[in-house]
Amino acid sequence: MQLSVIILNYSVRFFLEQCVLSVQKALENVEGEIIVVDNGSFDDSCTMMHTRFPEVKLIQNTKNLGFPKGNNIGVAAAKGNYICILNPDTVVAEDTFEKVLNFAKTQENLGIVGVKLIDGSGNFLPESKRGVPTPWVAFTKVMGLYRWFPTVSIFTKYYAQHLRPDQTGKVDILVGAFMFLPRELYLEVGGFDENCFMYSDDIDLSYQVLQKGKDNFYFHQTTVLHYKGESTIKDGIYMKRFQEAMRFFYQKHFKVSFFFETFMQLGIFFFSLFKTLQGKTMNQKEPNTYLLYSSNEKLVKELQLVLGKKVLFQPYEGEKMVNSCLFKRKHGAEIILDNEVVSFKECIVILELLKNQGFTFKIIPKSSNFLIGSNNNNERGMILKIR
């Protein structure tokens, strides 16, 4: 078997449903399997999986065992030559795995491959590619020096700014939302370190692979949608675990003076506090218009009932819709994409092309009774049942 996709879920049932749908489509031309590990969800994630995806291997843990252990359990059950660690709040394009597999097979010293990630508004997520967060690199991140001096290399290592978002190349650290690597290599380094509950596990795994002399890559030729705010609520618990995670990584891999360790802990505290405040849901303006791209006009009435506003129906005509005059007239509109006719890859392309133009986006996954999306990467997103 070529590929095992491991999806660790914790109570994000609707995002999980959309994610598994997208992975199934992306595996149609790949010999692969999907393994969903549920970490003791309190919602009906497992019921949904049994009902809608009975063919998918589901491992049910009785409690939340954390990101590292949950994924290690999934990999232990995997049969693929390669594995992909994938967050449940992601959407992959139909050709994502084919492209990544083809790239991986050309590398002689392959470590981990990561891909271009965008958020629910179509904006690039800079954590798609990162450098090793040495004390100095972490300092430049905490102090925001990478923003102030974007052309000075000593300040831009945290987000691996030697590579553009549209440029494939070697990087040090990749994000746990999408990590593709040989299964044997994952097992060789011992997988994710279970002493870390979450947050620095992807950094640690990437660093361990580097220490084995392997090359990690950022691969830009496929884009994955990552809602990001959905897997973790950025609250006081987040701040505590983020501090613990960074402390874990430094104590494991670096020796620093007492003074610098104290300074870094203060920096981590203020950085995690900023992330907590950043994660609070922002007040969003209500869309002034809803545009449904579909082939099913009956959906209009259903959406109008739940949204309480007029919904304009637009027959989907492919990517050429992006340049239509209708879009130019509808600044501030919410675009609803019906996955029955709009592929996941096309959804991703549309988000990227129309980012920062005043639109928000939602997707109706194929054969589902809800629409789903997120207007920025700091909020939990929105689920709205429509049937």
Tab-separated table of N, CA and C in Angstrom, residues 9 20 60 71 85 107 114 123 136 142 155 236 258 268 280 299 323 341 382:
chain	number	residue	atom	x	y	z
A	9	ASN	N	-8.963	12.951	15.678
A	9	ASN	CA	-10.135	13.796	15.894
A	9	ASN	C	-10.442	13.962	17.376
A	20	VAL	N	-12.730	13.935	5.782
A	20	VAL	CA	-12.716	12.561	5.284
A	20	VAL	C	-13.248	12.508	3.848
A	60	GLN	N	-11.229	4.085	18.429
A	60	GLN	CA	-11.878	4.901	19.444
A	60	GLN	C	-11.144	4.806	20.777
A	71	ASN	N	-1.784	10.069	17.526
A	71	ASN	CA	-1.226	9.822	16.197
A	71	ASN	C	-0.348	8.582	16.174
A	85	ILE	N	0.151	12.622	8.372
A	85	ILE	CA	-0.534	13.105	9.573
A	85	ILE	C	-1.364	14.310	9.149
A	107	GLN	N	12.971	12.275	-4.235
A	107	GLN	CA	13.951	12.716	-3.247
A	107	GLN	C	14.743	11.525	-2.708
A	114	GLY	N	5.880	19.031	3.828
A	114	GLY	CA	4.717	19.839	4.177
A	114	GLY	C	4.241	20.571	2.946
A	123	ASN	N	-6.118	33.117	2.949
A	123	ASN	CA	-4.797	33.686	3.189
A	123	ASN	C	-3.771	32.618	3.568
A	136	TRP	N	17.381	32.107	19.947
A	136	TRP	CA	17.436	33.358	19.177
A	136	TRP	C	16.264	33.461	18.208
A	142	VAL	N	8.921	36.105	19.056
A	142	VAL	CA	8.197	36.708	20.174
A	142	VAL	C	8.194	38.225	20.068
A	155	PHE	N	16.673	37.654	11.104
A	155	PHE	CA	15.400	37.890	11.769
A	155	PHE	C	14.235	37.098	11.148
A	236	GLY	N	-7.274	30.034	28.292
A	236	GLY	CA	-6.282	29.869	29.337
A	236	GLY	C	-5.592	28.524	29.280
A	258	PHE	N	20.440	30.301	32.942
A	258	PHE	CA	19.267	30.582	33.777
A	258	PHE	C	18.638	31.915	33.382
A	268	ILE	N	7.592	33.729	26.248
A	268	ILE	CA	6.579	32.728	25.934
A	268	ILE	C	5.250	33.097	26.569
A	280	LYS	N	-9.764	35.117	20.587
A	280	LYS	CA	-11.141	35.470	20.917
A	280	LYS	C	-11.903	35.807	19.648
A	299	LEU	N	-31.846	24.517	-3.329
A	299	LEU	CA	-31.048	24.897	-2.164
A	299	LEU	C	-31.285	26.344	-1.751
A	323	ASN	N	-13.746	36.013	-12.340
A	323	ASN	CA	-13.574	37.294	-13.030
A	323	ASN	C	-14.886	37.905	-13.522
A	341	VAL	N	-21.043	20.149	-7.080
A	341	VAL	CA	-20.576	20.530	-8.417
A	341	VAL	C	-19.238	21.266	-8.393
A	382	MET	N	-17.775	28.390	11.634
A	382	MET	CA	-19.224	28.330	11.737
A	382	MET	C	-19.773	27.092	11.063
